[in-house]
Amino acid sequence: MTEKLMYIGGEWVKGAGTREVFNPADGTKIGIVTDGTAEDVKKAVAAARAAFPAWAGTSVTARAALLLKIADRIEELAEEFAAIDTADNGKPLRDSLGDATDSAACFRYYAGLIDKPSGQTYLTPDPENFAMTVREPIGVVGQIAPWNYPLMMAAWKIAPCIAAGNTTVFKPSTLTALSSVRLFELFDEVGLPAGVANLVLGSGATVGQEIAENPGVDKVVFTGGTDTGRQIMKTAAETIKGVGLELGGKSPCVIFDDVDTDIGVDWALFAIFCNQGEVCSAGSRLILQDTIYDEFLEKLAARAEKIKVARGDEPGSEMGPLVSEEHMNSVLAHIETAKSQGARLITGGYRLTDGELAKGWFVAPTIFADCTPDMAIVQKEVFGPVLAVQKFHTEDEAIELANGTDFGLAAGVFSNDIARAMRVVRAFRAGITWVNSYHPTFTQAPWGGYKQSGIGRELGTYGLEEYTEVKQININLAPGRVDWFEN
Ligand code: NDP
């Protein structure tokens, strides 16, 4: 196996050591990646700083042309990218294929956005003074990504960042670096100037820490766990870096009794079990009206038991393995805590070990009923296929339960009473919300959380603004003396 390298200043670079990569479906070794250090981050920051003035000064037309080439190549290689992420992360092929398509769309969207009108003009109290704003790139951005959507997280971060004229030092998760390496090969192939996008491979403790610390990084943008986000924010405070954080969630899906049960069950399943529940916005809390509670749960459990859990490259696989043994053990520990705290297990709750599944990190779709706000399963992010169900009677109770955690990433409400659905959705303290739907998200619309789910937004026009500074330009239309002082 050839060692996969880092990409720094337009060169493929070896780190101090190597790291083996395993397929979570069966534990087989699928690659070797180089392992970088803080020194490599320093080199990447220097390369990014050196490339910044020319890249920021490159016309939006030329920048857009490169982004479009990248989008085209991702689309052409979508199946290859999907195979890489499925082998590396475990997710079903249909999911990873969707990620590749969305990643191409993200580059294309930002290629199209950067020459659109931006900035404001102001008529000031002084008729001879005119003011306006322009948006300018921030400089060198450090970007740190998680393992649940390997290619897509890289696209969501890198596309708007370089489109806006910044340069980046990007670190993928050590668990799922392979599609990022392939993406950087495309950057090389299409002729992205050296130093504009730099890939540093290595652990969060060394490479990630240096990205957050390095004074040459102007902003750090991170997706991952809330505890890591908190640590990054503290580190970034030393140099007053801007931070963009997309953190965890414990997102509610509220279902009222006027909804067709089959439709409600279908969405509730999708909300929690898609991508093995390894989704920051997963609908990991089902908040269900008491009048339909028992019938709904019976149907939900029956359908959860029929989900096809299999290695991601098996035809028809609907749920793959969890990303690593360590993560599977963490999910199983959450399940044990829920049992010990009195949550009622209605299906799943164990590792799957039938036949070939024993070789990988598979957990059965798991549902706990009768959960109460004091339970850890209601308050803590599990990041796996584990659903906590809570019961409500009135609309006010539903809202109180929905908002009853430290998180505020996403929330969904299902009701055929549109006025009620709108009241509830407006009351949600969450950044991404759905009415009669759960999960769909679009490159065009902003993504990010309230409360401890994060700071800032990705995607859409908001996502581009996060990679710009606002400059005020004041123009004196009648140049002359100011005469503030007499002499
Ligand atoms: P982390 O938050 O630890 O990892 C995300 C990224 O941050 C990885 O690239 C990681 O590097 C890096 N990192 C870790 N520590 C630091 C640090 N001190 N400074 C800078 N970068 C750092 O997520 P985990 O993979 O450990 O998962 C833990 C939990 O986080 C999950 O169980 C889940 O609850 C949540 N999570 C949430 C995600 C989301 O989308 N909101 C995504 C992933 C996880 P390394 O390569 O060493 O892991």
Coordinates of C-alpha atoms and ligand atoms in Angstrom, one line a residue:
M1 CA 0.0 0.0 0.0
T2 CA 1.3 3.4 -0.9
E3 CA 1.6 5.9 1.9
K4 CA -0.9 8.8 1.4
L5 CA 0.8 12.1 1.9
M6 CA 0.0 15.6 3.0
Y7 CA -0.2 18.5 0.5
I8 CA 1.6 21.6 1.7
G9 CA 2.6 24.5 -0.5
G10 CA 1.7 22.5 -3.6
E11 CA 4.0 19.6 -2.7
W12 CA 3.2 16.1 -1.5
V13 CA 4.9 15.8 1.9
K14 CA 5.7 12.9 4.3
G15 CA 5.1 13.3 8.0
A16 CA 7.2 12.0 10.9
G17 CA 5.4 8.7 11.0
T18 CA 2.5 6.7 9.5
R19 CA -1.0 5.7 10.5
E20 CA -2.9 2.6 9.4
V21 CA -6.5 2.9 8.2
F22 CA -9.1 0.2 8.7
N23 CA -12.5 -0.6 7.3
P24 CA -15.0 -0.5 10.2
A25 CA -17.1 -3.2 8.5
D26 CA -14.5 -5.9 8.9
G27 CA -11.3 -4.5 10.4
T28 CA -9.3 -5.0 7.2
K29 CA -6.5 -2.6 6.6
I30 CA -7.4 -0.3 3.6
G31 CA -4.6 2.3 3.7
I32 CA -1.6 3.9 5.2
V33 CA -1.5 7.7 5.7
T34 CA 1.4 9.8 6.8
D35 CA 1.2 11.4 10.2
G36 CA 2.0 15.0 10.5
T37 CA 3.1 17.1 13.4
A38 CA 2.8 20.7 14.7
E39 CA 5.9 21.5 12.5
D40 CA 3.9 20.5 9.4
V41 CA 1.1 22.9 10.4
K42 CA 3.7 25.7 10.8
K43 CA 4.9 24.9 7.2
A44 CA 1.4 24.8 5.9
V45 CA 0.5 28.1 7.6
A46 CA 3.6 29.7 6.1
A47 CA 2.6 28.4 2.6
A48 CA -0.9 29.6 3.1
R49 CA 0.3 33.1 4.2
A50 CA 2.6 33.3 1.2
A51 CA -0.2 32.3 -1.2
F52 CA -2.8 34.6 0.3
P53 CA -2.1 38.0 -1.3
A54 CA -2.1 36.6 -4.9
W55 CA -5.1 34.4 -4.3
A56 CA -7.1 37.2 -2.7
G57 CA -6.1 39.4 -5.7
T58 CA -7.1 36.7 -8.3
S59 CA -10.3 37.7 -10.1
V60 CA -13.5 36.1 -9.0
T61 CA -13.9 34.8 -12.5
A62 CA -10.6 32.9 -12.4
R63 CA -11.4 31.6 -8.9
A64 CA -14.8 30.5 -9.9
A65 CA -13.4 28.7 -13.0
L66 CA -11.2 26.6 -10.8
L67 CA -14.0 25.8 -8.4
L68 CA -16.2 24.7 -11.3
K69 CA -13.4 22.4 -12.5
I70 CA -13.2 20.9 -9.0
A71 CA -17.0 20.4 -9.0
D72 CA -16.9 18.7 -12.4
R73 CA -14.1 16.3 -11.3
I74 CA -15.8 15.4 -8.1
E75 CA -19.0 14.6 -10.1
E76 CA -17.0 12.5 -12.6
L77 CA -15.4 10.6 -9.8
A78 CA -18.5 10.4 -7.6
E79 CA -18.4 6.6 -7.5
E80 CA -14.8 6.4 -6.6
F81 CA -15.3 9.0 -3.8
A82 CA -18.3 7.0 -2.6
A83 CA -16.3 3.8 -2.5
I84 CA -13.5 5.5 -0.5
D85 CA -15.8 7.0 2.1
T86 CA -17.8 3.8 2.5
A87 CA -14.7 1.7 3.1
D88 CA -13.2 4.4 5.4
N89 CA -16.3 5.4 7.4
G90 CA -18.6 2.4 6.9
K91 CA -21.7 4.3 5.7
P92 CA -23.9 2.7 3.0
L93 CA -22.9 3.4 -0.6
R94 CA -26.1 5.2 -1.3
D95 CA -25.3 7.7 1.5
S96 CA -21.7 8.2 0.3
L97 CA -22.8 8.7 -3.3
G98 CA -25.2 11.4 -2.1
D99 CA -22.3 13.0 -0.2
A100 CA -20.2 13.1 -3.3
T101 CA -23.0 14.8 -5.3
D102 CA -23.6 17.3 -2.5
S103 CA -19.9 18.0 -2.4
A104 CA -19.8 18.8 -6.1
A105 CA -22.9 21.0 -5.7
C106 CA -21.1 22.9 -2.9
F107 CA -18.1 23.9 -5.0
R108 CA -20.5 24.8 -7.9
Y109 CA -22.7 26.9 -5.7
Y110 CA -19.8 29.0 -4.3
A111 CA -18.3 29.4 -7.8
G112 CA -21.6 31.0 -8.8
L113 CA -22.0 33.1 -5.7
I114 CA -18.7 35.0 -5.5
D115 CA -19.4 37.4 -8.4
K116 CA -22.9 38.3 -7.1
P117 CA -23.6 41.8 -5.6
S118 CA -22.2 42.2 -2.1
G119 CA -21.6 45.1 0.3
Q120 CA -23.8 48.1 1.1
T121 CA -23.7 51.9 0.4
Y122 CA -24.8 54.6 2.8
L123 CA -26.1 58.1 2.5
T124 CA -24.6 59.7 5.6
P125 CA -25.8 62.8 7.6
D126 CA -23.1 64.8 5.7
P127 CA -24.1 65.1 2.1
E128 CA -20.5 65.4 1.1
N129 CA -19.6 62.1 2.7
F130 CA -20.4 58.8 1.2
A131 CA -19.8 55.4 2.8
M132 CA -19.8 51.9 1.6
T133 CA -18.8 48.4 2.7
V134 CA -16.8 45.8 0.8
R135 CA -16.3 42.2 1.9
E136 CA -12.7 41.0 1.9
P137 CA -11.2 37.6 2.6
I138 CA -10.0 37.0 6.2
G139 CA -6.6 35.5 5.4
V140 CA -5.4 32.1 6.5
V141 CA -8.2 29.9 7.8
G142 CA -7.6 26.7 9.8
Q143 CA -10.2 24.1 9.2
I144 CA -10.8 20.9 11.3
A145 CA -13.2 18.3 10.2
P146 CA -14.9 15.2 11.7
W147 CA -15.3 11.6 10.4
N148 CA -19.1 11.3 9.8
Y149 CA -19.2 13.0 6.4
P150 CA -15.6 12.9 5.3
L151 CA -15.8 14.3 1.8
M152 CA -18.8 16.5 2.4
M153 CA -17.3 18.2 5.4
A154 CA -14.2 19.0 3.4
A155 CA -16.3 20.5 0.7
W156 CA -18.5 22.5 3.0
K157 CA -15.3 24.0 4.6
I158 CA -12.9 24.4 1.7
A159 CA -15.3 25.6 -1.1
P160 CA -16.6 28.8 0.5
C161 CA -13.3 29.5 2.2
I162 CA -11.2 29.6 -1.0
A163 CA -14.1 31.0 -3.1
A164 CA -14.0 34.1 -0.9
G165 CA -10.2 34.5 -1.5
N166 CA -8.8 32.9 1.7
T167 CA -6.2 30.2 1.9
T168 CA -6.7 27.2 4.1
V169 CA -4.9 24.7 6.3
F170 CA -7.2 21.8 6.4
K171 CA -7.2 18.8 8.8
P172 CA -9.5 15.8 8.3
S173 CA -10.2 13.3 11.0
T174 CA -7.5 10.7 11.5
L175 CA -10.2 8.1 11.1
T176 CA -11.3 9.1 7.6
A177 CA -8.6 11.0 5.8
L178 CA -8.6 9.1 2.5
S179 CA -11.2 11.1 0.6
S180 CA -9.6 14.3 1.6
V181 CA -6.3 13.1 0.1
R182 CA -8.1 12.3 -3.1
L183 CA -9.8 15.7 -3.1
F184 CA -6.4 17.4 -2.8
E185 CA -5.2 15.4 -5.7
L186 CA -7.9 17.0 -7.7
F187 CA -6.9 20.5 -6.5
D188 CA -3.4 19.6 -7.8
E189 CA -4.7 18.3 -11.1
V190 CA -6.9 21.4 -11.9
G191 CA -4.1 23.8 -11.1
L192 CA -5.2 25.4 -7.8
P193 CA -2.2 27.6 -7.1
A194 CA 0.3 26.2 -4.6
G195 CA -0.4 27.2 -1.0
V196 CA -4.1 28.0 -1.5
A197 CA -5.3 24.8 0.0
N198 CA -3.0 22.8 2.3
L199 CA -3.7 19.4 3.7
V200 CA -2.1 18.4 7.1
L201 CA -2.8 14.9 8.3
G202 CA -2.4 14.0 12.0
S203 CA -4.2 13.9 15.3
G204 CA -6.3 16.6 16.9
A205 CA -4.0 16.7 19.9
T206 CA -1.0 17.8 17.8
V207 CA -2.0 19.0 14.3
G208 CA -5.5 20.3 15.5
Q209 CA -4.1 22.0 18.5
E210 CA -1.4 23.8 16.5
I211 CA -4.0 25.0 14.0
A212 CA -6.0 26.5 16.8
E213 CA -2.9 28.0 18.5
N214 CA -0.8 29.2 15.5
P215 CA -0.7 33.0 15.4
G216 CA -0.5 32.9 11.6
V217 CA -4.1 31.5 11.4
D218 CA -6.7 34.2 11.3
K219 CA -9.8 32.1 11.9
V220 CA -10.4 28.5 12.9
V221 CA -13.5 26.6 11.7
F222 CA -14.3 23.3 13.3
T223 CA -17.0 20.6 13.1
G224 CA -17.1 18.0 15.8
G225 CA -17.9 17.3 19.4
T226 CA -18.9 20.1 21.8
D227 CA -16.0 19.4 24.3
T228 CA -13.5 19.7 21.5
G229 CA -15.1 22.9 20.2
R230 CA -14.9 24.4 23.7
Q231 CA -11.2 23.5 23.9
I232 CA -10.5 25.0 20.4
M233 CA -12.4 28.2 21.4
K234 CA -10.2 28.5 24.5
T235 CA -7.0 28.0 22.6
A236 CA -8.1 30.4 19.8
A237 CA -8.9 33.1 22.4
E238 CA -5.1 33.5 23.1
T239 CA -4.6 35.1 19.7
I240 CA -8.2 36.5 19.3
K241 CA -8.9 34.3 16.3
G242 CA -12.3 34.2 14.8
V243 CA -14.0 30.9 15.5
G244 CA -16.7 29.0 13.6
L245 CA -18.0 26.0 15.5
E246 CA -20.5 23.4 14.3
L247 CA -20.9 21.1 17.3
G248 CA -23.1 18.4 18.6
G249 CA -26.8 18.1 19.1
K250 CA -29.6 16.3 20.8
S251 CA -32.2 17.3 18.3
P252 CA -36.0 16.8 18.9
C253 CA -38.5 15.5 16.4
V254 CA -42.0 16.5 17.7
I255 CA -45.0 14.5 16.3
F256 CA -48.6 15.5 17.0
D257 CA -51.5 13.1 16.9
D258 CA -53.1 14.5 13.7
V259 CA -50.2 13.1 11.6
D260 CA -50.7 9.9 9.7
T261 CA -48.9 7.3 11.8
D262 CA -47.2 5.5 8.9
I263 CA -45.8 8.8 7.6
G264 CA -44.7 9.9 11.1
V265 CA -43.0 6.5 11.8
D266 CA -41.2 6.8 8.4
W267 CA -39.8 10.2 9.2
A268 CA -38.9 9.4 12.8
L269 CA -36.9 6.4 11.6
F270 CA -35.1 8.4 8.9
A271 CA -34.4 11.2 11.5
I272 CA -32.4 9.0 13.8
F273 CA -31.2 6.0 11.9
C274 CA -29.9 7.5 8.6
N275 CA -26.1 7.4 8.5
Q276 CA -26.1 5.1 11.5
G277 CA -27.2 8.0 13.7
E278 CA -23.7 9.5 13.2
V279 CA -25.2 12.9 12.2
C280 CA -24.8 16.1 14.2
S281 CA -28.5 17.0 13.5
A282 CA -29.9 13.4 14.1
G283 CA -33.4 13.4 15.4
S284 CA -32.2 11.6 18.5
R285 CA -35.2 12.6 20.6
L286 CA -38.7 11.7 19.5
I287 CA -41.3 13.8 21.3
L288 CA -44.6 12.0 20.8
Q289 CA -48.1 13.0 21.7
D290 CA -49.6 10.8 24.4
T291 CA -52.8 10.0 22.4
I292 CA -50.8 8.1 19.7
Y293 CA -47.8 7.0 21.9
D294 CA -48.3 3.2 22.2
E295 CA -49.5 2.5 18.7
F296 CA -46.8 4.7 17.2
L297 CA -44.0 3.0 19.2
E298 CA -45.2 -0.4 18.3
K299 CA -45.0 0.4 14.6
L300 CA -41.7 2.3 15.0
A301 CA -40.0 -0.7 16.7
A302 CA -41.3 -3.1 14.2
R303 CA -39.9 -1.0 11.3
A304 CA -36.6 -0.4 13.1
E305 CA -36.1 -4.2 13.4
K306 CA -36.4 -4.5 9.6
I307 CA -33.7 -2.0 8.8
K308 CA -31.0 -3.8 6.8
V309 CA -27.8 -3.4 8.8
A310 CA -24.9 -4.6 6.6
R311 CA -21.5 -3.5 5.4
G312 CA -21.9 -0.3 3.4
D313 CA -20.8 -1.8 0.1
E314 CA -23.4 -4.7 0.3
P315 CA -26.3 -4.1 -2.1
G316 CA -29.3 -2.8 -0.2
S317 CA -27.4 -1.9 2.9
E318 CA -29.4 0.7 4.9
M319 CA -27.2 1.1 7.9
G320 CA -23.5 0.3 8.1
P321 CA -21.1 -0.2 11.0
L322 CA -20.1 2.6 13.4
V323 CA -16.9 4.4 12.5
S324 CA -14.5 2.6 15.0
E325 CA -14.4 0.1 17.8
E326 CA -13.8 3.0 20.3
H327 CA -16.9 4.8 19.1
M328 CA -19.0 1.6 19.1
N329 CA -18.0 1.1 22.8
S330 CA -19.0 4.7 23.6
V331 CA -22.4 4.1 22.0
L332 CA -22.8 0.8 23.9
A333 CA -21.9 2.6 27.2
H334 CA -24.6 5.2 26.5
I335 CA -27.1 2.3 26.1
E336 CA -26.0 0.8 29.4
T337 CA -26.4 4.1 31.2
A338 CA -29.9 4.6 29.7
K339 CA -30.9 1.1 31.0
S340 CA -29.5 1.8 34.4
Q341 CA -31.4 5.1 34.7
G342 CA -34.7 3.4 33.9
A343 CA -35.3 4.2 30.2
R344 CA -37.5 1.4 28.8
L345 CA -35.7 -0.5 26.0
I346 CA -38.2 -1.4 23.3
T347 CA -35.8 -2.7 20.6
G348 CA -32.1 -3.1 20.0
G349 CA -29.6 -2.2 22.7
Y350 CA -26.8 -4.5 21.6
R351 CA -23.9 -5.0 19.3
L352 CA -24.7 -7.1 16.2
T353 CA -22.5 -10.2 15.9
D354 CA -24.3 -12.5 13.5
G355 CA -22.0 -14.1 10.9
E356 CA -19.8 -11.5 9.1
L357 CA -21.1 -8.7 11.2
A358 CA -19.0 -10.0 14.1
K359 CA -15.9 -8.6 12.3
G360 CA -17.1 -5.0 12.3
W361 CA -18.6 -2.4 14.7
F362 CA -22.3 -2.8 14.1
V363 CA -25.0 -1.8 16.6
A364 CA -28.7 -2.7 16.3
P365 CA -31.1 0.2 15.8
T366 CA -32.1 1.0 19.4
I367 CA -35.1 2.7 20.9
F368 CA -35.7 3.7 24.5
A369 CA -39.3 4.7 25.5
D370 CA -40.5 6.6 28.6
C371 CA -37.4 8.8 28.8
T372 CA -37.4 11.8 31.1
P373 CA -35.5 15.1 31.0
D374 CA -33.2 14.1 33.8
M375 CA -31.8 11.0 32.0
A376 CA -28.4 11.1 30.3
I377 CA -30.0 9.5 27.1
V378 CA -32.0 12.7 26.8
Q379 CA -29.2 15.2 27.5
K380 CA -26.0 13.6 26.1
E381 CA -25.1 13.2 22.4
V382 CA -24.7 9.5 21.6
F383 CA -23.9 9.9 17.9
G384 CA -25.2 6.5 17.0
P385 CA -28.4 4.6 16.2
V386 CA -30.1 5.2 19.6
L387 CA -33.4 7.0 19.9
A388 CA -34.8 8.4 23.2
V389 CA -38.6 8.8 23.2
Q390 CA -40.4 11.4 25.4
K391 CA -44.2 11.7 25.8
F392 CA -46.2 15.0 25.8
H393 CA -49.8 16.0 26.3
T394 CA -50.0 19.7 25.4
E395 CA -48.3 21.9 22.8
D396 CA -46.6 23.9 25.5
E397 CA -45.2 20.7 27.0
A398 CA -43.9 19.6 23.6
I399 CA -42.0 22.9 23.3
E400 CA -40.6 22.7 26.8
L401 CA -39.3 19.2 26.2
A402 CA -37.9 20.1 22.8
N403 CA -35.9 23.0 24.1
G404 CA -34.9 21.2 27.3
T405 CA -31.2 20.5 26.6
D406 CA -28.0 22.5 26.3
F407 CA -28.0 21.9 22.5
G408 CA -29.8 23.8 19.8
L409 CA -28.7 22.5 16.4
A410 CA -31.9 21.2 14.7
A411 CA -35.5 20.4 15.4
G412 CA -38.5 19.1 13.5
V413 CA -42.3 19.2 14.0
F414 CA -45.0 17.1 12.3
S415 CA -48.6 18.3 12.3
N416 CA -51.3 18.9 9.7
D417 CA -52.4 22.0 11.6
I418 CA -50.1 24.6 9.9
A419 CA -50.7 27.3 12.5
R420 CA -49.7 25.0 15.3
A421 CA -46.7 23.7 13.3
M422 CA -45.5 27.3 12.8
R423 CA -46.0 28.2 16.4
V424 CA -43.9 25.3 17.5
V425 CA -41.2 25.8 14.9
R426 CA -40.9 29.5 15.9
A427 CA -40.6 28.4 19.5
F428 CA -37.7 26.0 18.8
R429 CA -34.4 27.3 20.1
A430 CA -32.5 25.7 17.2
G431 CA -30.7 26.9 14.1
I432 CA -32.1 24.3 11.5
T433 CA -35.7 23.4 11.7
W434 CA -38.2 21.4 9.6
V435 CA -42.0 21.3 9.3
N436 CA -43.4 17.9 8.2
S437 CA -39.9 16.9 7.3
Y438 CA -36.6 16.0 8.9
H439 CA -33.0 16.2 7.6
P440 CA -33.2 17.7 4.1
T441 CA -30.6 20.4 3.8
F442 CA -29.5 22.4 0.8
T443 CA -26.2 24.1 -0.1
Q444 CA -28.3 27.3 -0.6
A445 CA -29.5 27.5 3.0
P446 CA -27.5 28.2 6.2
W447 CA -26.5 25.4 8.6
G448 CA -25.5 25.9 12.2
G449 CA -26.8 25.9 15.8
Y450 CA -28.1 27.9 18.7
K451 CA -26.9 27.4 22.3
Q452 CA -24.0 24.9 22.8
S453 CA -24.4 23.6 19.3
G454 CA -22.1 26.1 17.8
I455 CA -21.2 29.6 16.6
G456 CA -21.7 30.8 13.0
R457 CA -23.2 29.3 9.9
E458 CA -22.0 27.2 7.0
L459 CA -23.5 27.0 3.6
G460 CA -25.7 29.6 1.7
T461 CA -24.8 33.3 1.5
Y462 CA -24.3 33.3 5.4
G463 CA -21.7 30.6 4.9
L464 CA -19.7 32.8 2.5
E465 CA -19.9 35.8 4.8
E466 CA -18.3 33.8 7.6
Y467 CA -15.2 33.7 5.4
T468 CA -15.1 37.5 4.9
E469 CA -14.3 40.6 6.9
V470 CA -16.4 43.7 6.4
K471 CA -14.5 46.9 5.5
Q472 CA -16.1 50.3 5.8
I473 CA -14.9 52.8 3.2
N474 CA -15.6 56.5 3.8
I475 CA -15.2 58.9 0.9
N476 CA -15.0 62.7 1.3
L477 CA -16.7 64.1 -1.9
A478 CA -15.4 67.5 -1.2
P479 CA -11.7 67.1 -0.4
G480 CA -10.2 70.0 1.7
R481 CA -9.1 71.0 5.2
V482 CA -11.0 69.7 8.2
D483 CA -10.4 72.8 10.3
W484 CA -11.1 71.1 13.6
F485 CA -8.2 73.0 15.2
E486 CA -7.8 76.7 14.9
N487 CA -4.0 76.6 14.2
Ligands
NDP1 P1 -13.8 15.3 17.9 O1 -14.6 16.5 18.2 O2 -12.8 14.8 18.9 O3 -13.1 15.3 16.5 C1 -13.4 16.2 15.4 C2 -12.1 16.7 14.8 O4 -11.4 17.5 15.8 C3 -11.1 15.6 14.4 O5 -10.4 16.0 13.3 C4 -10.2 15.6 15.6 O6 -8.9 15.0 15.4 C5 -10.1 17.0 16.0 N1 -9.6 17.3 17.3 C6 -9.7 16.6 18.4 N2 -9.2 17.2 19.5 C7 -8.7 18.4 19.1 C8 -8.1 19.5 19.7 N3 -7.8 19.5 21.0 N4 -7.8 20.6 18.9 C9 -8.1 20.6 17.6 N5 -8.7 19.6 17.0 C10 -9.0 18.5 17.7 O7 -14.8 14.1 17.7 P2 -14.6 12.6 17.9 O8 -14.3 12.0 16.7 O9 -13.7 12.3 19.1 O10 -16.1 12.2 18.4 C11 -16.5 12.6 19.7 C12 -17.9 13.0 19.8 O11 -18.0 14.2 19.1 C13 -18.8 12.1 19.0 O12 -19.2 11.0 19.7 C14 -20.0 13.0 18.7 O13 -20.7 13.1 19.9 C15 -19.3 14.3 18.5 N6 -19.1 14.5 17.0 C16 -19.9 15.5 16.5 C17 -19.8 15.7 15.2 C18 -20.7 16.7 14.5 O14 -20.8 16.7 13.3 N7 -21.3 17.6 15.3 C19 -18.9 15.0 14.3 C20 -18.0 14.1 15.0 C21 -18.2 13.9 16.3 P3 -8.6 13.4 15.4 O15 -8.3 13.1 14.0 O16 -7.5 13.2 16.4 O17 -9.9 12.7 15.9

